Short mmCIF file of C-alpha atoms in Angstrom, two decimals:
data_model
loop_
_atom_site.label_atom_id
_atom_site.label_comp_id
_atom_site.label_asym_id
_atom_site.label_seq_id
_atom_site.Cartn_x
_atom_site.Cartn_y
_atom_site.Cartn_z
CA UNK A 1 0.00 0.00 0.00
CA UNK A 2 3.02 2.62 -0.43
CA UNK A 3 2.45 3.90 -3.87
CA UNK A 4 -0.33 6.35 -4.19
CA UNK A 5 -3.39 5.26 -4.15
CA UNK A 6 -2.47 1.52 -4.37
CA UNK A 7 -5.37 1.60 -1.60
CA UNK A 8 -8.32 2.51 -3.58
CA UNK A 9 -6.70 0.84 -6.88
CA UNK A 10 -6.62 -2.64 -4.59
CA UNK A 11 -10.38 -2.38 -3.17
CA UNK A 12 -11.39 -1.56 -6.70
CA UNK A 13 -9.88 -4.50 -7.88
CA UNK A 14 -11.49 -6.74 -5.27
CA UNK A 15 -14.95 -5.44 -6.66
CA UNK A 16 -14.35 -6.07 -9.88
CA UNK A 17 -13.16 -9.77 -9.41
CA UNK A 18 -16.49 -10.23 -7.39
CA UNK A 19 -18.48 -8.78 -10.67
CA UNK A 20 -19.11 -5.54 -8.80
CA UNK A 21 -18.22 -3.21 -12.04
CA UNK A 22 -20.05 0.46 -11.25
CA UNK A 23 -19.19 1.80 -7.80
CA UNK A 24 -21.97 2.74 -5.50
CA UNK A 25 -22.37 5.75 -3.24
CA UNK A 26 -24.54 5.73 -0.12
CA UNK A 27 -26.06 9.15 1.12
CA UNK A 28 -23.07 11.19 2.39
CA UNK A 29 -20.23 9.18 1.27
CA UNK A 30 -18.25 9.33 -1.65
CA UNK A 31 -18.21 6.44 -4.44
CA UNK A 32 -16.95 3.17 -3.36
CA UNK A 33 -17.98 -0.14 -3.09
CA UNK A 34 -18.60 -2.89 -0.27
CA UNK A 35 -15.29 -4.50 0.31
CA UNK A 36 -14.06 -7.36 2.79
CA UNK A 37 -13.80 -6.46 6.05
CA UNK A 38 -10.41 -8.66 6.74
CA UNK A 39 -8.88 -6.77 3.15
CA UNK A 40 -9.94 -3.28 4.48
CA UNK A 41 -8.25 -4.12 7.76
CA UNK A 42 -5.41 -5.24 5.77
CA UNK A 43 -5.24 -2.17 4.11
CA UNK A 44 -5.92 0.47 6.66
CA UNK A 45 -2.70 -1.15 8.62
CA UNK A 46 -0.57 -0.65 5.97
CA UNK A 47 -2.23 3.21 5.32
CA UNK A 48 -0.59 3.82 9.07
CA UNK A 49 3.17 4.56 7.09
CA UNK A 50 1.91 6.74 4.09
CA UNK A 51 3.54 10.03 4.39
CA UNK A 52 5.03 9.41 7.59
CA UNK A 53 8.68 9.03 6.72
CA UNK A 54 9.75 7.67 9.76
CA UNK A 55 6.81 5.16 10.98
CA UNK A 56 7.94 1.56 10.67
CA UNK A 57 5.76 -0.92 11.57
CA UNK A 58 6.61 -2.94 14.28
CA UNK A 59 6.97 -7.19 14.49
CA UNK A 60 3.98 -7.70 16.25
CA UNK A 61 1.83 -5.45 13.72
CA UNK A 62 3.62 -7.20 11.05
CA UNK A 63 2.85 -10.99 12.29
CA UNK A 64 -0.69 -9.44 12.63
CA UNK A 65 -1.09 -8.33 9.28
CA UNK A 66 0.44 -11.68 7.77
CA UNK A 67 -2.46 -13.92 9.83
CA UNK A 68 -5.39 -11.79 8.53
CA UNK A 69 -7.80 -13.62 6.46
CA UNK A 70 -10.89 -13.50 4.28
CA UNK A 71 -14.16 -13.05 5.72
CA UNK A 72 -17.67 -14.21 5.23
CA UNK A 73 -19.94 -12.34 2.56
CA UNK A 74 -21.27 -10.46 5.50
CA UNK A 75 -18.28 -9.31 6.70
CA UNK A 76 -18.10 -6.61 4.31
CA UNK A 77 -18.28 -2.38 4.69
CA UNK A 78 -18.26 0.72 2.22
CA UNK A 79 -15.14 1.30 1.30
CA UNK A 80 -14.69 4.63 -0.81
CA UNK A 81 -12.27 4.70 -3.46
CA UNK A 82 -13.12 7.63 -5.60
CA UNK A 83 -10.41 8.27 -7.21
CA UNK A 84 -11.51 4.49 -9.66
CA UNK A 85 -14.01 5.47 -10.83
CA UNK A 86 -12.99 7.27 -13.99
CA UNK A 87 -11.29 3.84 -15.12
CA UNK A 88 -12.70 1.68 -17.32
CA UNK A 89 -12.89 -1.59 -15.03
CA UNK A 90 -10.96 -3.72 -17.94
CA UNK A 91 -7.78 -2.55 -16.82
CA UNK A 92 -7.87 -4.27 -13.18
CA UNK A 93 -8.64 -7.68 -14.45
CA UNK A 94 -5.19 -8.76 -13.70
CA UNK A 95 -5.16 -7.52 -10.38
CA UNK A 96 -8.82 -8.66 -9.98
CA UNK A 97 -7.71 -12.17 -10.41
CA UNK A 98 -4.42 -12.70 -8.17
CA UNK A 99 -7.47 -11.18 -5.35
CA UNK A 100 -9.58 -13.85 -6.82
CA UNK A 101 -7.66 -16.63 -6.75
CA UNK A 102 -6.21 -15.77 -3.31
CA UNK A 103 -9.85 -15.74 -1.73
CA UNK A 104 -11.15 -19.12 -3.24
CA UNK A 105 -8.18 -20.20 -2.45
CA UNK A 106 -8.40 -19.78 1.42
CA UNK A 107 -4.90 -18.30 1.01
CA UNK A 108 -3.88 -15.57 3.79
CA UNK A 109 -4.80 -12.17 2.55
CA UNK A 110 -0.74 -11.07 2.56
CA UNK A 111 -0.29 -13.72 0.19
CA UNK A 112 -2.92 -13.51 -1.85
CA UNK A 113 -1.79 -9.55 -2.10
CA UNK A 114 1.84 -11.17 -3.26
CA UNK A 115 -0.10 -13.51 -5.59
CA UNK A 116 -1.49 -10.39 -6.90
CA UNK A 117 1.75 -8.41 -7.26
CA UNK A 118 3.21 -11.05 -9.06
CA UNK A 119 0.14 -11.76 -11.66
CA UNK A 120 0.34 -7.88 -12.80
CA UNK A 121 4.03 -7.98 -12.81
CA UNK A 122 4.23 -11.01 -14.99
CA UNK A 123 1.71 -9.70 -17.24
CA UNK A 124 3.05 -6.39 -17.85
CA UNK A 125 6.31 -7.85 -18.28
CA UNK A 126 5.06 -10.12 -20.94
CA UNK A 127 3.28 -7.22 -22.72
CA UNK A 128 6.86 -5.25 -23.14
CA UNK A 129 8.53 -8.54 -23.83
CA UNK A 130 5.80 -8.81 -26.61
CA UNK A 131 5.46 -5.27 -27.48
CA UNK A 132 9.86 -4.92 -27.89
CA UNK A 133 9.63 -8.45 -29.79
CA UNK A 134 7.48 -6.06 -32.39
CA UNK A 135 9.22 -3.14 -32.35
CA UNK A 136 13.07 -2.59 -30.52
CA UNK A 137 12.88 -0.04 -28.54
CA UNK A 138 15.77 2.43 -28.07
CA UNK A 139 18.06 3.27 -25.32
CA UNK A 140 15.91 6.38 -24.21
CA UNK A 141 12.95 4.21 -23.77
CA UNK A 142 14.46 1.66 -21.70
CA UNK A 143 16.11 4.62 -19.84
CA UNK A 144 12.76 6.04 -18.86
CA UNK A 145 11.89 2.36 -17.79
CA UNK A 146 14.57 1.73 -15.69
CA UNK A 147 13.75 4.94 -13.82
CA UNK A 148 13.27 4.22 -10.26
CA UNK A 149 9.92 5.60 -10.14
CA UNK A 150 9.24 3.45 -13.03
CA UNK A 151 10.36 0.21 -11.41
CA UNK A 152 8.86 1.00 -8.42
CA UNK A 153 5.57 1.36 -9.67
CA UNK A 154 6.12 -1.33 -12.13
CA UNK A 155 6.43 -4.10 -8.97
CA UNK A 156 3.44 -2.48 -7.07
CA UNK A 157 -0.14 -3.58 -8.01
CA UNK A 158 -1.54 -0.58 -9.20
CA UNK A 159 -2.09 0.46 -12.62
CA UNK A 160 0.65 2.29 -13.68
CA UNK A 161 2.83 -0.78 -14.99
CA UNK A 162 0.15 -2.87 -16.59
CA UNK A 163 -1.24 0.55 -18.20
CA UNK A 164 2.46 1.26 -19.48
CA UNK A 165 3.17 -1.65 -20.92
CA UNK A 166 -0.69 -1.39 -22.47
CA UNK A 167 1.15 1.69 -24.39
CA UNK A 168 4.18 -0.21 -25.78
CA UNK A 169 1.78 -2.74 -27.20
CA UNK A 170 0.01 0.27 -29.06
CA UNK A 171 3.09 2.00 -30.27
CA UNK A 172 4.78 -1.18 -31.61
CA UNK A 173 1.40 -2.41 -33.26
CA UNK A 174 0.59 0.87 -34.46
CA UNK A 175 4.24 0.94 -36.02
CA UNK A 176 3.69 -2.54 -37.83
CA UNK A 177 -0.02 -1.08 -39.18
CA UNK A 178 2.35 1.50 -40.92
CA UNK A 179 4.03 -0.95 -42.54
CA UNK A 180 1.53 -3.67 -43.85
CA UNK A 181 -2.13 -4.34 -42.99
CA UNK A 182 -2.73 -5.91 -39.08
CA UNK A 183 -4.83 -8.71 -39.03
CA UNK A 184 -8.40 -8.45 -37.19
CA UNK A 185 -6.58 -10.22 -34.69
CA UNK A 186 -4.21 -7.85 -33.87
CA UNK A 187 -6.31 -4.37 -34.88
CA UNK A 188 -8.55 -5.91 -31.79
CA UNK A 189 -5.11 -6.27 -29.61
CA UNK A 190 -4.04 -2.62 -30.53
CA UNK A 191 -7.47 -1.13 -30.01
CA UNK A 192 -8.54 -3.02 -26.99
CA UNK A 193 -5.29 -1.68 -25.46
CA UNK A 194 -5.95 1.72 -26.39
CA UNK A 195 -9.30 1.56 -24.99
CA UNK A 196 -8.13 0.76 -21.71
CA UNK A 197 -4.53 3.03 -22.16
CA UNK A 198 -7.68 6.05 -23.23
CA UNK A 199 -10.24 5.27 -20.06
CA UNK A 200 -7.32 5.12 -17.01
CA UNK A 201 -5.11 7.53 -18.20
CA UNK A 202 -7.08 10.51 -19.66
CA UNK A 203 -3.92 12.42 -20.48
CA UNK A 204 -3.24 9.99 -22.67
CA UNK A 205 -6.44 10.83 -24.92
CA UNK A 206 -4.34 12.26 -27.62
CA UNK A 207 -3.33 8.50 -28.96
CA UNK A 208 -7.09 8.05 -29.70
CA UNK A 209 -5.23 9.87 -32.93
CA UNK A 210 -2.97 6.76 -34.08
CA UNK A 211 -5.54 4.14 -35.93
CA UNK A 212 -6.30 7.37 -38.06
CA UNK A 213 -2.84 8.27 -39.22
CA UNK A 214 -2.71 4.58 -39.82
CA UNK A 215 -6.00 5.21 -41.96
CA UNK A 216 -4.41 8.19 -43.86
CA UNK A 217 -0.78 6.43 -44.56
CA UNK A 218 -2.19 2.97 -45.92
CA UNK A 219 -5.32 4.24 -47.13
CA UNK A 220 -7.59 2.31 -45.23
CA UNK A 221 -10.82 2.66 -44.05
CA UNK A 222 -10.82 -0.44 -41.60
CA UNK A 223 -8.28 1.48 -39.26
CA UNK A 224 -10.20 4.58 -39.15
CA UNK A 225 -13.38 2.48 -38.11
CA UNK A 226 -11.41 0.63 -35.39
CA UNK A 227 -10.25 4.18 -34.13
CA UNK A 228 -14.18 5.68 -34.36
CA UNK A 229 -15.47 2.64 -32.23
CA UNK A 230 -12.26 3.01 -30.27
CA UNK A 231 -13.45 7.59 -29.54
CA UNK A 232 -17.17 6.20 -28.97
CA UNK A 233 -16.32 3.84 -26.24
CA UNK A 234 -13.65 6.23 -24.78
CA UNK A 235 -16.15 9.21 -24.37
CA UNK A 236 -19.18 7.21 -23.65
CA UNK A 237 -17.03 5.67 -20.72
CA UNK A 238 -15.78 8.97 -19.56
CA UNK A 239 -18.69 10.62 -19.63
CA UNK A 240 -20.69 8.05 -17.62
CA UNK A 241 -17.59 8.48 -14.94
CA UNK A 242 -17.29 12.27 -14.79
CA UNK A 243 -21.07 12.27 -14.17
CA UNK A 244 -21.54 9.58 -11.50
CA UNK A 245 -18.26 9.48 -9.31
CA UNK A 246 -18.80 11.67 -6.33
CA UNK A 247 -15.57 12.79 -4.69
CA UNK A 248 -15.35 15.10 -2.10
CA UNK A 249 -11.69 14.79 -1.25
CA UNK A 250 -10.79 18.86 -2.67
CA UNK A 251 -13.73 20.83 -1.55
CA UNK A 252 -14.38 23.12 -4.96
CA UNK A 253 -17.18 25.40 -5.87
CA UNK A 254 -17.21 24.72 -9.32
CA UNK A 255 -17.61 21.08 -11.01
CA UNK A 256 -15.45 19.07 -13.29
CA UNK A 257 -17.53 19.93 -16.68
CA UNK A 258 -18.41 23.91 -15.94
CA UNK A 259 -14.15 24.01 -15.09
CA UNK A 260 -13.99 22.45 -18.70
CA UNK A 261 -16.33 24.75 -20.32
CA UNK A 262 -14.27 27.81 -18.84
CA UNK A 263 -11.28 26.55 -19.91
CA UNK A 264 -11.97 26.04 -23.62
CA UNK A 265 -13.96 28.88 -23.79
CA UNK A 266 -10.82 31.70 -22.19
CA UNK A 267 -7.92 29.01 -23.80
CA UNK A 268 -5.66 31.63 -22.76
CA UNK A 269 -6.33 31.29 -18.69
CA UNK A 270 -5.06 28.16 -19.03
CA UNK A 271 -1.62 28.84 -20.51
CA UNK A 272 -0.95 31.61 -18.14
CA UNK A 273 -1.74 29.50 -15.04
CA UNK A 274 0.87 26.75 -17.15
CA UNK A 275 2.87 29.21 -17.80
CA UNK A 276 2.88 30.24 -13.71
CA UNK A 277 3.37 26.63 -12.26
CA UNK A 278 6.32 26.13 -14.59
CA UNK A 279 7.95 29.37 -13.57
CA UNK A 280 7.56 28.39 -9.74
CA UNK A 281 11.02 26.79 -8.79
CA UNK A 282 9.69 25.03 -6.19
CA UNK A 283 7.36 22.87 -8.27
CA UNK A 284 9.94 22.40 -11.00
CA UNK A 285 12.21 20.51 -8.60
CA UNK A 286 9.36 18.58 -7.19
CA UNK A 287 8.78 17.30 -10.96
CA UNK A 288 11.94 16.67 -11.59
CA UNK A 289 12.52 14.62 -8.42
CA UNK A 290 9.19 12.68 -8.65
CA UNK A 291 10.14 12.16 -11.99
CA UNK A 292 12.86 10.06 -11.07
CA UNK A 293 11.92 9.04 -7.97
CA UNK A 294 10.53 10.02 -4.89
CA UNK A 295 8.84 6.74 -3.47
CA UNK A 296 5.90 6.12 -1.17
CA UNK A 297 3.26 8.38 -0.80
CA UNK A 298 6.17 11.44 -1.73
CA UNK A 299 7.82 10.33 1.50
CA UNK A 300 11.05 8.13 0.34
CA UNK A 301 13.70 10.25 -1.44
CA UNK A 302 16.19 9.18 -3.37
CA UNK A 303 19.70 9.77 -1.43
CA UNK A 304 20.63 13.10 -3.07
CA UNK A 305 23.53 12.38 -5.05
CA UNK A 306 21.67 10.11 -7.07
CA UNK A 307 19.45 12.49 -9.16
CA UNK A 308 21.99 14.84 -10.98
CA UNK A 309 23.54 11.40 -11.64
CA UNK A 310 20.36 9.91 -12.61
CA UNK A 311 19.12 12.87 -14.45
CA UNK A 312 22.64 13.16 -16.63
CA UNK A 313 22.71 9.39 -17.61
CA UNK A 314 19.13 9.37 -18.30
CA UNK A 315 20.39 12.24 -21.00
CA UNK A 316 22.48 10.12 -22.41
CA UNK A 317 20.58 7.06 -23.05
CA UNK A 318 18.26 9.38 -24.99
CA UNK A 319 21.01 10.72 -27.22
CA UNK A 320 22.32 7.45 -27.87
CA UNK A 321 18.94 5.85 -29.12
CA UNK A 322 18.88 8.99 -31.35
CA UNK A 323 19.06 8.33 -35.31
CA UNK A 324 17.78 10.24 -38.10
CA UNK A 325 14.45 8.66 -40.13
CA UNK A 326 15.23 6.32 -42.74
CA UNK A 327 11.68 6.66 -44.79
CA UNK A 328 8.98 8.25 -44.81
CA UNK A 329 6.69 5.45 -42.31
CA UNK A 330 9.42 6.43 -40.14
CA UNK A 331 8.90 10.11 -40.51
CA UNK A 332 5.09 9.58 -39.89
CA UNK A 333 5.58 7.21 -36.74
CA UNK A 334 7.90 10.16 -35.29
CA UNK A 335 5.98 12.87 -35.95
CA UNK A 336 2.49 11.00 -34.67
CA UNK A 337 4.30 10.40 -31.06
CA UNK A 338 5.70 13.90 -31.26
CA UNK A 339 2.17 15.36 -31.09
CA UNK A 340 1.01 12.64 -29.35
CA UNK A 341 4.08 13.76 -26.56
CA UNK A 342 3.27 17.05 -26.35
CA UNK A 343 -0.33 17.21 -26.44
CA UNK A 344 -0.26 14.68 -23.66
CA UNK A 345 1.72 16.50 -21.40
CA UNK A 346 -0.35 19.42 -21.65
CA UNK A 347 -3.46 17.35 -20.93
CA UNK A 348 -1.80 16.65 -17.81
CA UNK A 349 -1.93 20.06 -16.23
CA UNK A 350 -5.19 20.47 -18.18
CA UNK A 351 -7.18 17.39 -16.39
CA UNK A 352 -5.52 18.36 -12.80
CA UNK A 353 -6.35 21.95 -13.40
CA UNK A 354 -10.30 20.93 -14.08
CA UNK A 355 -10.55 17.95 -11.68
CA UNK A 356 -7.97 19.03 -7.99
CA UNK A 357 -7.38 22.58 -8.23
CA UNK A 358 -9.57 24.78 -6.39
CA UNK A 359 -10.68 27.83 -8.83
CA UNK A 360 -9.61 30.77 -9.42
CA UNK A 361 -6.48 28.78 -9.70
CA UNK A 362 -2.63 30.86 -9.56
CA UNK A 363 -1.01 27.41 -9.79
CA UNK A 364 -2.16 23.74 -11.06
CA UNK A 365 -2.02 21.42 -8.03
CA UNK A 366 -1.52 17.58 -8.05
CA UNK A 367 1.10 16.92 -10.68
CA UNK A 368 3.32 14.48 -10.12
CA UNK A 369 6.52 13.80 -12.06
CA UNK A 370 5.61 10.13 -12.26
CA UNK A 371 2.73 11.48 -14.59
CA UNK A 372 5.41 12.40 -17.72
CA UNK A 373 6.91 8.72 -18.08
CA UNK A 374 4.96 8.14 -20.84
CA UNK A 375 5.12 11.14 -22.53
CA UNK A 376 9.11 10.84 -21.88
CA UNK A 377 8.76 7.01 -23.26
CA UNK A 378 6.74 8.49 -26.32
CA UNK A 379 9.81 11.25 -26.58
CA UNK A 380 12.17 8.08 -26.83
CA UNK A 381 10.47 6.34 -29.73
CA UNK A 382 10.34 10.09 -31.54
CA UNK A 383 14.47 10.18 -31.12
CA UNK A 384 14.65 6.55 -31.79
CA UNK A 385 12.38 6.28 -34.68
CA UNK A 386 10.57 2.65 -35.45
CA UNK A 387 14.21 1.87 -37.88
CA UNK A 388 16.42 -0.35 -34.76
CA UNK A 389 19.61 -1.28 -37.76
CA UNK A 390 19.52 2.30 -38.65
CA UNK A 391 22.90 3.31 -40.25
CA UNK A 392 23.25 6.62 -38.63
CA UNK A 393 22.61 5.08 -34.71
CA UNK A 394 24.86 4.45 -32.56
CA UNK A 395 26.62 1.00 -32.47
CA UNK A 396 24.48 -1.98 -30.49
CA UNK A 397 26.78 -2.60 -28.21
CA UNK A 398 27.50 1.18 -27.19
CA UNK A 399 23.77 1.59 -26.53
CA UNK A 400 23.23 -1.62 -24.60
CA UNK A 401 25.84 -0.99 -22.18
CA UNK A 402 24.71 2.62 -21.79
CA UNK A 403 20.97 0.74 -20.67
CA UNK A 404 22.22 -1.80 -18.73
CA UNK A 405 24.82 0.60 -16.77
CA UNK A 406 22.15 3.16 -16.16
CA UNK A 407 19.79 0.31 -15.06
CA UNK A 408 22.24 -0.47 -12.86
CA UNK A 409 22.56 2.87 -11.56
CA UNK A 410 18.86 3.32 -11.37
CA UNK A 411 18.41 -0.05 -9.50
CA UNK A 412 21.42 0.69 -6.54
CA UNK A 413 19.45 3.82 -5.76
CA UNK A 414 15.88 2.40 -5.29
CA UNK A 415 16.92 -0.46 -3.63
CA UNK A 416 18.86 2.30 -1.11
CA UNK A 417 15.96 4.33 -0.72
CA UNK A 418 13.70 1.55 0.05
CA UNK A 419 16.36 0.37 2.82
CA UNK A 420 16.64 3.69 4.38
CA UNK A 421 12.72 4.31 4.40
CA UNK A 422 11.42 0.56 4.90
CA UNK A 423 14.21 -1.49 6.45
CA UNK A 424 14.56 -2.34 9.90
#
């Protein structure tokens, strides 16, 4: 429970593996669900360290927490968790299962939470493994994956790792529809992804724009209805969300869709309150730094030295996985994830702006550094190109040991960090 919001994301998956799909909300609480009384116990435990830097908890809690089990049907209470229900419930079937199979099971709740960990682990794993079989990615993508905010939240059970490795199967399918003609097969695999990429991660609504540049380059109409079907589900969904989810947790006197109307309508209030949380200092290190990694709920740092370092090599994997296009597909596939890139990361501060910042707003609150890894992955692909044996790269070997050093680097620090904030 030490990545944000792995609370909520965890009790929504429970729900979904028990068929409960739509969260509910009882008069005077926000949306949730009815969850297990033994996994809300389990979960409230853990909540005890979140923030608090140095709370440990202690062997008796621990032994505690390991014995707790699964309780009877009616052993269940509310349980709000409204920041789930904008996503599309697809995306916690993995999760929903290792839950699943833990409880039928009879398995202790801690291990059925491991069980769980290492079913969404394994299966994003397998999606990169799939998605880099398609398409080799370059040394700045692997450098923003080896982050340790990446691998932290990669090895945690909540939906950033499954959901990024949901976006290398898009890029390196929509790279191959460039090429030749996908079968059904995999136009459902690319556009069943994006669905779910589209409905968890809204800043990532841009790439709702791929299976039509796929449409324009080949000249077919097939992609362009996959990528319709694809928009109608994706704003149907969202809609539905924005309009039922009650959550109370920033106390605003405007709503999510008036915010939105304001917004569109004075464009220009929005790039001068952009332009004034970029100029703060404060909040530029406090990207930067949750970029790379500041762990737990903002509460584990990095040990200092490690982010110029980490910052600098990062740098350098990008520039050697840079090459010049070869053809005109790779032109296209560039420039696509160049807009995508950019138009995502200002839908970041866009969707916090309407959705956590009180208004009138001077500054955009909520952003997170962890929120640009994909934007920063889609940044690596637009340096790298979809060409891996271009003749104007770098050597193989010269940009494999760059990875695997910074990797290296990248793993030394989290596994410090996590010793000086967890460890006994």
């Amino acid at each position: 429970m030490q990545s944000p919001d792995e609370n909520q994301h965890i009790a929504r998956a429970y729900l979904v593996g028990r068929g409960d799909w739509f969260l509910q909300v009882p008069p005077g609480k926000m949306s949730g669900g009815m969850v297990d009384a033994g996994l809300t116990d389990f979960i409230h435990q853990h909540m005890r360290l979140a923030g608090k830097a140095t709370t440990r908890l202690s062997p008796e809690e621990q032994t505690h927490l390991q014995a707790l089990t699964w309780q009877s049907d009616g052993a269940r209470s509310h349980f709000e968790m409204p920041g789930t229900g904008y996503y599309l419930p697809l995306v916690y079937l993995p999760h929903a299962l290792g839950l699943q199979l833990g409880e039928r099971l009879g398995l202790s709740i801690s291990v059925s939470y491991q069980w769980t960990r290492f079913i969404v682990l394994g299966s994003s794993v397998a999606l990169m493994l799939w998605a880099f079989s398609l398409l080799r990615p370059p040394s700045g993508v692997l450098g923003v994956l080896l982050l340790p905010m990446a691998l932290f939240q990669i090895v945690l059970p909540t939906l950033d790792g499954f959901t990024t490795a949901l976006v290398l199967v898009v890029l390196a399918l929509f790279a191959r529809s460039l090429e030749k003609d996908l079968d059904w097969k995999l136009q459902a695999i690319m556009n069943g992804c994006l669905l779910m990429v589209l409905t968890s991660r809204v800043h990532l609504l841009p790439m709702a724009a791929l299976p039509f540049v796929s449409a324009w380059h080949q000249r077919r109409a097939s992609d362009a209805a996959w990528g319709l079907a694809v928009l109608v589900g994706t704003f149907s969904w969202l809609a539905f969300a924005v309009t039922s989810t009650v959550d109370t947790r920033i106390v605003r006197a405007h709503g999510t869709l008036e915010l939105i109307h304001h917004y569109l309508a004075e464009p220009w209030d929005f790039f001068s309150i952009l332009a004034r949380t970029w100029l703060d200092p404060e909040l530029r290190a406090f990207y930067q730094y949750s970029f790379i990694g500041i762990l737990g709920w903002l509460d584990a740092l990095l040990v200092q030295a490690f982010y110029p370092w980490i910052t600098g090599s990062l740098l350098l994997c990008m520039v050697m996985g840079t090459c010049l296009p070869v053809n005109r597909r790779d032109v296209v596939f560039r420039l696509s994830l160049l807009a995508v890139s950019v138009l995502s990361f200002l839908l970041i501060f866009f969707a916090l702006l309407v959705t956590w910042t009180p208004h009138p707003a001077r500054v955009i609150a909520g952003v997170q550094g962890r929120y640009f890894i994909v934007p920063a992955l889609l940044l690596g692909y637009v340096l790298g190109g979809n060409a891996p044996f271009s003749p104007n790269a770098a050597p193989p070997w010269i940009r494999g040991f760059v990875a695997a050093s910074f990797g290296v680097l990248s793993a030394s620090a989290l596994a410090w960090a996590l010793q000086i904030r967890y460890g006994t």
